Coordinates of C-alpha atoms and ligand atoms in Angstrom, one line a residue:
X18 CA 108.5 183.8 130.0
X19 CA 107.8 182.4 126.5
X20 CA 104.2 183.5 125.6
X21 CA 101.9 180.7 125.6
X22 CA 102.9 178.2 128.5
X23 CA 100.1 178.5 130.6
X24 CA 96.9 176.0 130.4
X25 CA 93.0 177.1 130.6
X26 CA 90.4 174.6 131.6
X27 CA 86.1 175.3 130.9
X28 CA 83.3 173.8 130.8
X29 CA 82.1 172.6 127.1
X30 CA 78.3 172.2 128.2
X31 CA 76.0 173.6 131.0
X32 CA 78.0 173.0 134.1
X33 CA 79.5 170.1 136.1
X34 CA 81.2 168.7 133.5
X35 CA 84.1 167.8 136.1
X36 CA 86.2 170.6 135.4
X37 CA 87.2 170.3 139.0
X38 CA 88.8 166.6 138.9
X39 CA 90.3 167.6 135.7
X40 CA 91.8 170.8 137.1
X41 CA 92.9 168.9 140.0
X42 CA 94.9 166.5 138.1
X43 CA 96.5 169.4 135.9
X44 CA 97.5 171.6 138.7
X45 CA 99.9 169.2 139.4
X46 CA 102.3 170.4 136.4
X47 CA 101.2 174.2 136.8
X48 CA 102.2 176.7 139.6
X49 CA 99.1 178.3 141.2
X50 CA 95.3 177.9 140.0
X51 CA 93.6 180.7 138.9
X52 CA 89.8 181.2 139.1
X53 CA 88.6 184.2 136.9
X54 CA 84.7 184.4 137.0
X55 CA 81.6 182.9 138.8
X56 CA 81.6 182.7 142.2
X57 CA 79.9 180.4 145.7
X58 CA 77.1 179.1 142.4
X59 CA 80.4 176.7 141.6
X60 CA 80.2 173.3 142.9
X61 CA 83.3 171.3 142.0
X62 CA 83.7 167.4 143.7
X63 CA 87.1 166.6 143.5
X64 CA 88.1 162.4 144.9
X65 CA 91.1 162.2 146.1
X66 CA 92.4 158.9 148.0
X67 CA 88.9 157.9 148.3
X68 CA 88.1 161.5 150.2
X69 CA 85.4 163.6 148.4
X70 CA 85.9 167.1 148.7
X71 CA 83.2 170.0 147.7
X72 CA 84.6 173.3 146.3
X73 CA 83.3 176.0 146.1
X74 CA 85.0 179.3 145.8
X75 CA 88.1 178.1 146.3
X76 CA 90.4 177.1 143.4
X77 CA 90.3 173.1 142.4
X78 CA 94.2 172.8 142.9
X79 CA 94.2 173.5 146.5
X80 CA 94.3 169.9 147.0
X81 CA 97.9 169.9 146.3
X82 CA 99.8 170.9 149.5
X83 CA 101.4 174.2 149.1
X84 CA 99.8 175.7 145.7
X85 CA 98.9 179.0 145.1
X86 CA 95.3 179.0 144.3
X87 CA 94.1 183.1 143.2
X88 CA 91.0 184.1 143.4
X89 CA 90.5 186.3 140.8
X90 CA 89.6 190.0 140.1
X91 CA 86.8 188.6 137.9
X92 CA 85.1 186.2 140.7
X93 CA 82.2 187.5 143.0
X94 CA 82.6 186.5 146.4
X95 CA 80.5 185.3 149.2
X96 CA 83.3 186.1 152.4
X97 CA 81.0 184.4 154.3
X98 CA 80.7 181.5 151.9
X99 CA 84.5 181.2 151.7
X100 CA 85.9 181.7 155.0
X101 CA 83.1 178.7 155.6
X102 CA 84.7 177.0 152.7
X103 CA 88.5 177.3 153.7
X104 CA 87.6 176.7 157.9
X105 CA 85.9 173.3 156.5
X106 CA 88.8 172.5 154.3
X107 CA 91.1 173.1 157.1
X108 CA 89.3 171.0 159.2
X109 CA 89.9 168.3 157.0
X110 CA 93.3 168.6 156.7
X111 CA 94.1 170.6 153.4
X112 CA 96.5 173.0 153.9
X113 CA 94.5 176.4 152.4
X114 CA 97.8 178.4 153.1
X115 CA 98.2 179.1 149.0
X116 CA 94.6 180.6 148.7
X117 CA 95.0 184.5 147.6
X118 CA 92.1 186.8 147.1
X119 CA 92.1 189.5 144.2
X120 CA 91.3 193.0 146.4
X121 CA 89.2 194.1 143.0
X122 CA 87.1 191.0 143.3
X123 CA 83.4 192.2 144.2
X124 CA 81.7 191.1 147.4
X125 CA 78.4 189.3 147.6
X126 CA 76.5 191.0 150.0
X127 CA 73.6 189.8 152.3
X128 CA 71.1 192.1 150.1
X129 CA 72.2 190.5 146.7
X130 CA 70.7 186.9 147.7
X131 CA 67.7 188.8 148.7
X132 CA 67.6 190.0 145.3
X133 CA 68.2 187.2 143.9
X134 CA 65.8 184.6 145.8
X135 CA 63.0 187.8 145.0
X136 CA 63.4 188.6 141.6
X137 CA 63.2 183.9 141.4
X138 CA 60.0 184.4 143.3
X139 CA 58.2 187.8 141.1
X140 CA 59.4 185.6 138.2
X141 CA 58.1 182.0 139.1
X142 CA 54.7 184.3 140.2
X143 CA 54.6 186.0 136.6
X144 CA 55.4 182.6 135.1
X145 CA 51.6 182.4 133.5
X146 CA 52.3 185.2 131.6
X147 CA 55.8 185.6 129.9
X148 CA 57.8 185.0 133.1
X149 CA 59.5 181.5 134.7
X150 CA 62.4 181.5 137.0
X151 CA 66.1 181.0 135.8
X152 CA 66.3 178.4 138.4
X153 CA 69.2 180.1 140.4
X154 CA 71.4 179.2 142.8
X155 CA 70.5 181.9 145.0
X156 CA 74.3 182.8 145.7
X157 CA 73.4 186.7 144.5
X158 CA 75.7 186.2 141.4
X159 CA 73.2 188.0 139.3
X160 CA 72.7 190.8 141.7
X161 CA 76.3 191.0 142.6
X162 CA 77.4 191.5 139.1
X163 CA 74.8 193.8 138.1
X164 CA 75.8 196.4 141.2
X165 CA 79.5 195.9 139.7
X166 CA 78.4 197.2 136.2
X167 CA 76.3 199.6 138.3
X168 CA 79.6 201.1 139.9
X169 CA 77.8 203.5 142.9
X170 CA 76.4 200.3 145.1
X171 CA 79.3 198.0 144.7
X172 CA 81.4 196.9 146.8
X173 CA 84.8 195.1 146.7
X174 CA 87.4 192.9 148.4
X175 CA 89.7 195.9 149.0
X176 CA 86.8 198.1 150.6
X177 CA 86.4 195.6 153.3
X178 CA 89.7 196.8 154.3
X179 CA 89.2 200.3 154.7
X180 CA 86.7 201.0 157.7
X181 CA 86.1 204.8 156.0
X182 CA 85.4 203.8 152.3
X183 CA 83.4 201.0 153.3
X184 CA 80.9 202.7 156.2
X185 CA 80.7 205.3 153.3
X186 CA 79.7 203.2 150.6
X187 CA 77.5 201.1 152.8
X188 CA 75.1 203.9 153.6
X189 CA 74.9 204.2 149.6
X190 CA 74.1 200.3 149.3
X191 CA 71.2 200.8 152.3
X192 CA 70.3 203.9 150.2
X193 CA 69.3 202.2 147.1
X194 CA 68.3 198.6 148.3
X195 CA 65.9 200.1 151.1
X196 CA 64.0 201.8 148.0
X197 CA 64.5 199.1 145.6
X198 CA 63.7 196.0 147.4
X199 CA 60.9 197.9 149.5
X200 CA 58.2 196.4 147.3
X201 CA 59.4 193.0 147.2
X202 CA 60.7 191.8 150.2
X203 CA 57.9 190.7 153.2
X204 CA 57.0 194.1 155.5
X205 CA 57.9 192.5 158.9
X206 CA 61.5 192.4 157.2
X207 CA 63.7 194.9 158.5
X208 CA 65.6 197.3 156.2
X209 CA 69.0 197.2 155.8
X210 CA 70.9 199.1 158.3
X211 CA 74.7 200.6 157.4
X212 CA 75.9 199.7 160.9
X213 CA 75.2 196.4 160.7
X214 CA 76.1 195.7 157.5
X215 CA 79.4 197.5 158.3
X216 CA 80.2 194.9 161.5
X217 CA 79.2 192.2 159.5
X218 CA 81.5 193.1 156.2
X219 CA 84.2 194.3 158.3
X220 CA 84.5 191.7 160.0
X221 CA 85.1 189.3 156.9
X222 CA 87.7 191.8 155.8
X223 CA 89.5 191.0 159.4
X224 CA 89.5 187.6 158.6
X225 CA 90.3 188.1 154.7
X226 CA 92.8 190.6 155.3
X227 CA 96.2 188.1 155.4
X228 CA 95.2 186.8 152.0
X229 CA 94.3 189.8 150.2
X230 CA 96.5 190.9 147.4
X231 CA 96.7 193.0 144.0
X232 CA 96.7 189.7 141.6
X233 CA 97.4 190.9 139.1
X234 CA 101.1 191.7 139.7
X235 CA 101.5 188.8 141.5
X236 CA 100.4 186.6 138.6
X237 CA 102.6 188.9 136.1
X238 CA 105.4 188.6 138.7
X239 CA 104.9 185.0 138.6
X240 CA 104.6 184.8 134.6
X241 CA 108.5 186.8 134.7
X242 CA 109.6 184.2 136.6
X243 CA 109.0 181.5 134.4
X244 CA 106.0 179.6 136.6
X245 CA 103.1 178.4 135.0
X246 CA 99.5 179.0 136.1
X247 CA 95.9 177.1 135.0
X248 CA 93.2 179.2 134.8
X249 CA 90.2 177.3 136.0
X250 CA 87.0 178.5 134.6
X251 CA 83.8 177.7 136.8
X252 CA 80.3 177.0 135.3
X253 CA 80.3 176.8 131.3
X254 CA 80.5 178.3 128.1
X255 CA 76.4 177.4 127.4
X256 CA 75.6 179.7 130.9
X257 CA 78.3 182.1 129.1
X258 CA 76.4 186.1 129.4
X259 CA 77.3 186.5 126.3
X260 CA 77.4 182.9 124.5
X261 CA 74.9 180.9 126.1
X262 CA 71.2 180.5 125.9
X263 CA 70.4 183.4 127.4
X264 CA 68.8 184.4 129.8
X265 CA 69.3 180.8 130.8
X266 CA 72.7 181.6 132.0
X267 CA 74.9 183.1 134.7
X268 CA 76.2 186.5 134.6
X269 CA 79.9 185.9 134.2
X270 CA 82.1 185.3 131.0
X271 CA 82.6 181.8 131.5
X272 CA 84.3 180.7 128.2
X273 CA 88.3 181.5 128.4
X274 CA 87.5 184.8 126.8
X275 CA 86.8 185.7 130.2
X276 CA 90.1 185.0 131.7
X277 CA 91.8 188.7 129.9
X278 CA 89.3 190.8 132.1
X279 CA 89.0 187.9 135.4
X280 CA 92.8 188.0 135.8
X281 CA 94.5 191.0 134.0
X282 CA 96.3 188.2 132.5
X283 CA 96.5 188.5 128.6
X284 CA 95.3 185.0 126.7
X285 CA 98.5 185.2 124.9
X286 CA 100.3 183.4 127.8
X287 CA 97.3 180.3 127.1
X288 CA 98.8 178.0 125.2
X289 CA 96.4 174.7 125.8
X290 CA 93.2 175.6 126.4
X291 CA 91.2 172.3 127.4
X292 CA 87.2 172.0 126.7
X293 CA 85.7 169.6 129.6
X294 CA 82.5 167.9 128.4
X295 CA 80.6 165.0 130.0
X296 CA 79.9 161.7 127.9
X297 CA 76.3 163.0 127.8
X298 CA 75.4 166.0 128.8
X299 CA 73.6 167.2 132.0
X300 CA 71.8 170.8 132.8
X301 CA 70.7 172.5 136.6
X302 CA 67.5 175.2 136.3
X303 CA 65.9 176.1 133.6
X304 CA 66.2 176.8 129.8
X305 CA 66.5 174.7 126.8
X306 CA 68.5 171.3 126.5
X307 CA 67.6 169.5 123.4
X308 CA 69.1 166.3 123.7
X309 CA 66.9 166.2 127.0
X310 CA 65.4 162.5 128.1
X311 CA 62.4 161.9 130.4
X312 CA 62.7 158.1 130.4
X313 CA 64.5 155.3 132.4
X314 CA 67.5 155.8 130.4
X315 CA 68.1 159.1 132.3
X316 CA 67.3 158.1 135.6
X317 CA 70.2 155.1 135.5
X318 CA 72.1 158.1 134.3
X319 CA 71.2 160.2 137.2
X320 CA 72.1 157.5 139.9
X321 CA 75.0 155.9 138.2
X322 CA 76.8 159.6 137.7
X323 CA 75.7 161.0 140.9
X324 CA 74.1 163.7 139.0
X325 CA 72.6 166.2 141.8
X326 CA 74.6 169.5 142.4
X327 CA 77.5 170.0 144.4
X328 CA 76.1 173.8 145.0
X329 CA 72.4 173.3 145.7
X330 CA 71.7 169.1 145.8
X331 CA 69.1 169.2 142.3
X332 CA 68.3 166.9 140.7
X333 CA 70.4 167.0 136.9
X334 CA 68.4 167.1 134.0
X335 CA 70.0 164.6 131.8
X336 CA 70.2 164.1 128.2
X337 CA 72.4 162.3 125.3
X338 CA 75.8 164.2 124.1
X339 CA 75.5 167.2 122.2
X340 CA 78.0 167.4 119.9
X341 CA 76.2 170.7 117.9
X342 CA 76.6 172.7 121.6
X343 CA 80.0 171.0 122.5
X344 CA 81.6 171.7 119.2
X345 CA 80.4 175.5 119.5
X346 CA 81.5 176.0 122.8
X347 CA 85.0 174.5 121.8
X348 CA 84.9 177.3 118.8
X349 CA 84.0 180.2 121.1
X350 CA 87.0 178.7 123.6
X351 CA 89.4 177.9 121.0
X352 CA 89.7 174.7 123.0
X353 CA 93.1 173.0 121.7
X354 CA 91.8 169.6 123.7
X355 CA 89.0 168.0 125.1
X356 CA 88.4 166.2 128.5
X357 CA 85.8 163.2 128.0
X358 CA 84.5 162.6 131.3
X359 CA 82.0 160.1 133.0
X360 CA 82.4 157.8 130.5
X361 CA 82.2 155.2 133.0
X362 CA 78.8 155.7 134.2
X363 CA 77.2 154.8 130.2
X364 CA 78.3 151.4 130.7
X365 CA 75.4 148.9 130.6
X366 CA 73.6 150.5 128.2
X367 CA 72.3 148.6 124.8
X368 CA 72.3 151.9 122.6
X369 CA 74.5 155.3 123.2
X370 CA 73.3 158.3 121.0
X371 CA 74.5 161.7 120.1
X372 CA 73.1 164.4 118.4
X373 CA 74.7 165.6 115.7
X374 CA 72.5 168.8 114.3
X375 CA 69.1 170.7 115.0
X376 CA 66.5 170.3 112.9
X377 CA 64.7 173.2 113.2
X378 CA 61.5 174.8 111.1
X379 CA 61.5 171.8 108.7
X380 CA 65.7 172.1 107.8
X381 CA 68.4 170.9 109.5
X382 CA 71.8 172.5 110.7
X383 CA 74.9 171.8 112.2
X384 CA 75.3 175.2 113.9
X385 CA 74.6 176.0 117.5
X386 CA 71.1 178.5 118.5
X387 CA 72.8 180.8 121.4
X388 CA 69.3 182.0 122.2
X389 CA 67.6 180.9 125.4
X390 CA 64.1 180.7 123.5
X391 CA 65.2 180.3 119.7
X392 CA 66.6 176.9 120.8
X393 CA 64.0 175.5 122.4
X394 CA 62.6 174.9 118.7
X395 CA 65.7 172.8 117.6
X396 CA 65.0 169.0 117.1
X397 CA 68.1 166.6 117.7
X398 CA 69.2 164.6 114.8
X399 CA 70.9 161.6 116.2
X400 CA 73.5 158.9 115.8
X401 CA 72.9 156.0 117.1
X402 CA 75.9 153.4 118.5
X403 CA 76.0 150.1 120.4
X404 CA 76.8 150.5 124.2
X405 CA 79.6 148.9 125.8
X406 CA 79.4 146.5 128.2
X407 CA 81.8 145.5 131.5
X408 CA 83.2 147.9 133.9
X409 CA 85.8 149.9 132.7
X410 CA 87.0 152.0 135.8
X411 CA 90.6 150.0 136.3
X412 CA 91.0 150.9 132.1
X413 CA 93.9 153.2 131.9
X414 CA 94.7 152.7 128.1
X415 CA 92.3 153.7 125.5
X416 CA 93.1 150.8 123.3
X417 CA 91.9 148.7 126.2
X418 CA 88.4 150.0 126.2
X419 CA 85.9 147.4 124.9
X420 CA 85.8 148.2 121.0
X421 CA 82.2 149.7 121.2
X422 CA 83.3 152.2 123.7
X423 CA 86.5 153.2 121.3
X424 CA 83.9 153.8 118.5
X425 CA 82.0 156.1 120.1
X426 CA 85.0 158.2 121.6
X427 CA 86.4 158.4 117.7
X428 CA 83.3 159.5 116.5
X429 CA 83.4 162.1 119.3
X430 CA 86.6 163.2 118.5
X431 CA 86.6 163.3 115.0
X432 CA 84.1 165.6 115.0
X433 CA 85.3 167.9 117.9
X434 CA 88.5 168.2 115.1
X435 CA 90.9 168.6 118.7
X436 CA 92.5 165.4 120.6
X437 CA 90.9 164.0 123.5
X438 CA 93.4 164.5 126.0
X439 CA 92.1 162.7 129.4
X440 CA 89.1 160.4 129.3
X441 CA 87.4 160.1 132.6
X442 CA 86.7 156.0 133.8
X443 CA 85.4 157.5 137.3
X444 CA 85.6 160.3 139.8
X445 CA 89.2 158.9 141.5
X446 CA 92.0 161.3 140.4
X447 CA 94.1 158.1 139.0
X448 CA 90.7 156.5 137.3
X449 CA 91.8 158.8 134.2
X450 CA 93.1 157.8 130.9
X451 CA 95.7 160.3 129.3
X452 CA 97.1 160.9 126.4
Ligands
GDP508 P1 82.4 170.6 137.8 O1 81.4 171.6 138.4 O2 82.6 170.7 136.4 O3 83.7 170.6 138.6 O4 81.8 169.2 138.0 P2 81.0 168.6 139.4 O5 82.1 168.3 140.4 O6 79.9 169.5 139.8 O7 80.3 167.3 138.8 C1 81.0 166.3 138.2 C2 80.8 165.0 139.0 O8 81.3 163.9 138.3 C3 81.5 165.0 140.4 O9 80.7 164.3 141.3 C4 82.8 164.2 140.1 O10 83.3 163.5 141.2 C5 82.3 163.2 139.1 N1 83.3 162.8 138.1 C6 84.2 163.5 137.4 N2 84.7 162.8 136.4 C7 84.2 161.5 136.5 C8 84.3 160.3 135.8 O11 85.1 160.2 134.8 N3 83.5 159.3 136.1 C9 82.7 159.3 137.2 N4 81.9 158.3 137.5 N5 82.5 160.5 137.9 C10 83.2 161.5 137.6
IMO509 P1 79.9 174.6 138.0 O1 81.1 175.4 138.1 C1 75.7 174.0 136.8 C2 73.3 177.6 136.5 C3 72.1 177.6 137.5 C4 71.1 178.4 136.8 C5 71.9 179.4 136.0 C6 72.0 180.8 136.7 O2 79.7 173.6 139.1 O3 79.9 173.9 136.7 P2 73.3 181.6 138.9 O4 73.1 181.2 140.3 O5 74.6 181.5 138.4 O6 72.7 183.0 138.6 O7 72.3 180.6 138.1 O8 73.2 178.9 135.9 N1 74.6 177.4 137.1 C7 75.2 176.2 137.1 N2 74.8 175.0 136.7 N3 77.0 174.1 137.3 C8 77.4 175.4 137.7 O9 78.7 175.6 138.0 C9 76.5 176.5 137.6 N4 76.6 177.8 137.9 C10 75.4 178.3 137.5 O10 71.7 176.3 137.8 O11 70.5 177.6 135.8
MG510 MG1 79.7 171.7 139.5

C-alpha cells in the first residue's frame, strides 16, 4: 500500500467534540475503524435515521453494516462494559459482527473502579488542603493504566483466555489490591478473592473469545492489501497525559501520536489527520477552561447542544471557542483538517466570541499553558462577532450560511492555517456540510 492513505480523527478540545458523528460519516470511505486509546470513559452519540445511538467502547463505524471496527492494543477495556455495549447494540439491530478485540488490550477489572471512585473520594476529602477530585468517570481508566505501566498486577485481553495464566496472575492482583486498598475501602467490604475474580473474568473471556485477535497483523495484513483504515481517537488532545492540562486529564495518549503505540500501526500510513472541535468549546470534571461562562449565554448553550455526557449524564461546562487551545492541539496532531461541529446550536445569538490569546501576569500570548494549574492564570483576549440568525440545519453549502455565520467560520479557519473540511448544521449524519 502507498504510505499515507489512511485517515486519523481526535478531538481538538476537552472531549465530545463529535468525533463520533464525524467518524461515522468517514468510515464510510475507509475499511475498518480503529480505536487506539481510552476506553468505557468514551461516550460518542452518533444519529442515524433519526435513531440515537450511545458508544462506548465500541468503534463509531459500527454503524455501517459489515465494518470491521478494532479495538485496539492501546484501549483499556471494561468486558463487562462491552459485552453490555455490543448485546444492546444487537438488540437494536446493528450488526456488531465486525467488532475485533486486540488480545494485548488491558482489562478493567472490578478493583480498578474501586480505585478509582476511592482515590475521587481521599481527594475530594483532602480538597481543603492541596487536594480536589479530577472529576472521573469512574470507569478505572486511571487505575487500569497505571497496573499496565506497573506490569506484575495487570492483566490483558489474551489472559482471559488462558484459565492457568490468568488464576495465576489473579492471586497476584488480590495480593497487592488486598494491601493497597485495605485502608481505603469501607471494612464490611470484602477483600478480593482469586476465585471469584477468576469466574467472573473467565467468563468474559468465554464470551470475548470469537472476537479476540493479534491486531496488529490483521491491520498490517489489511494495509498489504490495499484497504484503508480510520483510526478514531476517543477523548481529546487537552485530556492528552502528556499534552493536556494535567493532571486534569485521562491517562491515555489521546492526540494521534498515540495511534503508533495503540495500534502497532506506524503514522506513516496517516495521510489526513482531521482535528474535531465544537463551535465553542465544552469541558466534563475539573481543571481549568478559560473561555468558561457562568451566565445565560451558556445555559441556552447547554440545552440547545444537548451538552450533558454520553458516559456519565453531567452537566457540560461551557464556554466560547478557544482558538489558543484548538490551534495547539491541531499542532501537537499535525491535524491536516478541521471538523467545525455544532454550529447549529449558536444560532440566535446577538454576539459570538472567541478567544484569541491568554493574557497572563500582565502580557499577553498566543501560545497554549499545557499545565493543569499554570493555566488557570491565563485571561482570554477576545474577538467579538455578530451572531447569525435563522435556522441553518437544512444548509448543506457553506456559501448558503447567513453571511455572519460565514465570517466567523473564516476567521476560524484562517487562523487554524488547515481547511475546514465538514461543518456540522446538527447531530443527523446528512445535516453536515463538506468540502
Ligand atoms: P464525541 O465524544 O466527540 O463523539 O462527542 P459526543 O457524542 O459525546 O458529543 C457530541 C454531541 O453533539 C452528540 O450529542 C452529537 O449527537 C451532537 N452533535 C454532533 N455534531 C453536531 C452538530 O453539528 N450539531 C448538533 N446540534 N449536534 C451535534
Ligand atoms: P469522549 O471520547 C469528555 C474527562 C473526565 C475527567 C478526566 C479524567 O466522549 O470525548 P477519566 O475517567 O478518563 O480518568 O477522567 O477526563 N474525560 C472526558 N471528558 N469526553 C470524554 O471522552 C472524556 N474522557 C475522559 O470527565 O475530567
Ligand atoms: Mg463524548
Amino acid at each position: 500500500m502507498p504510505a499515507g492513505t489512511c485517515t486519523a480523527v481526535v478531538g481538538l478540545q476537552w472531549g465530545d467534540e463529535g468525533k463520533g458523528k464525524a467518524v461515522d460519516l468517514l468510515a464510510a470511505e475507509h475499511d475498518a475503524v480503529v480505536r487506539y486509546n481510552g476506553g468505557a470513559n468514551a461516550g460518542h452519540s452518533v444519529v442515524v435515521g433519526g435513531t440515537r445511538y450511545a458508544l462506548h467502547l465500541v468503534p463509531s463505524g459500527i454503524l455501517y453494516p459489515g465494518k470491521l471496527a478494532v479495538i485496539g492494543n492501546g484501549v483499556v477495556i471494561d468486558p463487562e462494559k462491552l459485552l453490555e455495549e455490543l448485546a444492546a447494540l444487537e438488540s437494536r439491530g446493528v450488526d456488531v459482527s465486525g467488532v475485533v478485540v486486540s488480545d494485548r488490550a488491558h482489562v478493567v477489572g472490578p478493583y480498578h473502579k474501586d480505585e478509582d471512585e476511592l482515590r475521587e473520594g481521599v481527594l475530594r476529602e483532602a480538597a481543603g488542603h492541596s487536594g480536589g477530585e479530577i472529576g472521573t468517570t469512574k470507569r478505572g481508566i486511571g487505575p487500569a493504566y497505571a497496573d499496565k505501566a506497573q506490569r506484575s498486577t495487570a492483566i490483558r485481553v489474551g489472559d482471559l483466555l488462558h484459565g492457568g495464566d490468568l488464576r495465576r496472575k489473579l492471586a497476584l492482583v488480590c495480593e497487592f489490591k488486598n494491601r493497597q486498598l485495605a485502608g481505603f475501602r469501607p471494612v464490611e467490604a470484602p477483600p478480593y478473592h482469586p476465585e471469584t475474580l477468576l469466574a467472573l473474568m473467565g467468563g468474559w473471556g468465554e464470551r470475548l473469545r470469537p472476537r479476540v485477535r493479534d491486531t496488529t497483523y490483521l491491520l498490517h495484513d489489511m494495509l498489504a492489501s490495499g484497504k484503508r483504515l480510520l483510526f478514531e481517537g476517543a477523548n481529546a488532545t487537552l485530556l492528552d497525559v502528556d499534552h493536556g492540562t494535567y493532571p486534569f486529564v485521562t491517562a491515555s495518549s489521546c492526540a494521534v501520536l498515540g495511534v503508533g503505540p495503540g495500534t502497532g500501526v506506524s503514522e506513516r500510513h496517516i495521510g489526513q489527520v482531521l482535528g474535531v472541535m465544537k463551535a465553542y468549546t465544552t469541558r466534563v470534571g475539573r481543571g481549568p477552561m478559560p473561555t468558561e461562562l457562568h451566565d445565560a449565554t451558556a445555559e441556552r448553550i447547554r440545552q440547545r447542544g444537548r451538552e450533558f455526557g454520553t458516559t456519565t449524564g453531567r452537566p457540560r461546562r461551557v464556554g466560547w471557542l478557544d482558538l489558543v487551545a484548538a490551534r495547539y492541539s491541531a499542532m501537537v496532531s499535525g491535524v491536516t483538517g478541521v471538523v467545525l461541529t455544532l454550529l447549529d446550536v449558536l444560532e440566535g445569538l446577538d454576539e459570538v466570541r472567541v478567544c484569541t490569546g491568554y493574557r497572563v501576569d500582565g502580557s499577553v500570548t498566543d501560545r497554549f499553558i499545557p499545565d493543569g494549574y499554570r493555566l488557570e492564570r491565563a485571561e482570554p483576549v477576545w474577538r467579538s462577532f455578530p451572531g447569525f440568525h435563522g435556522d441553518i440545519s437544512g444548509v448543506r453549502r457553506r456559501s448558503e450560511l447567513p453571511g455572519s455565520a460565514r465570517s466567523y467560520l473564516d476567521f476560524i479557519e484562517g487562523s487554524m492555517g488547515v481547511p475546514l473540511r465538514q461543518i456540522g448544521v446538527g447531530p443527523g449524519r446528512e445535516q453536515t456540510i463538506r468540502s
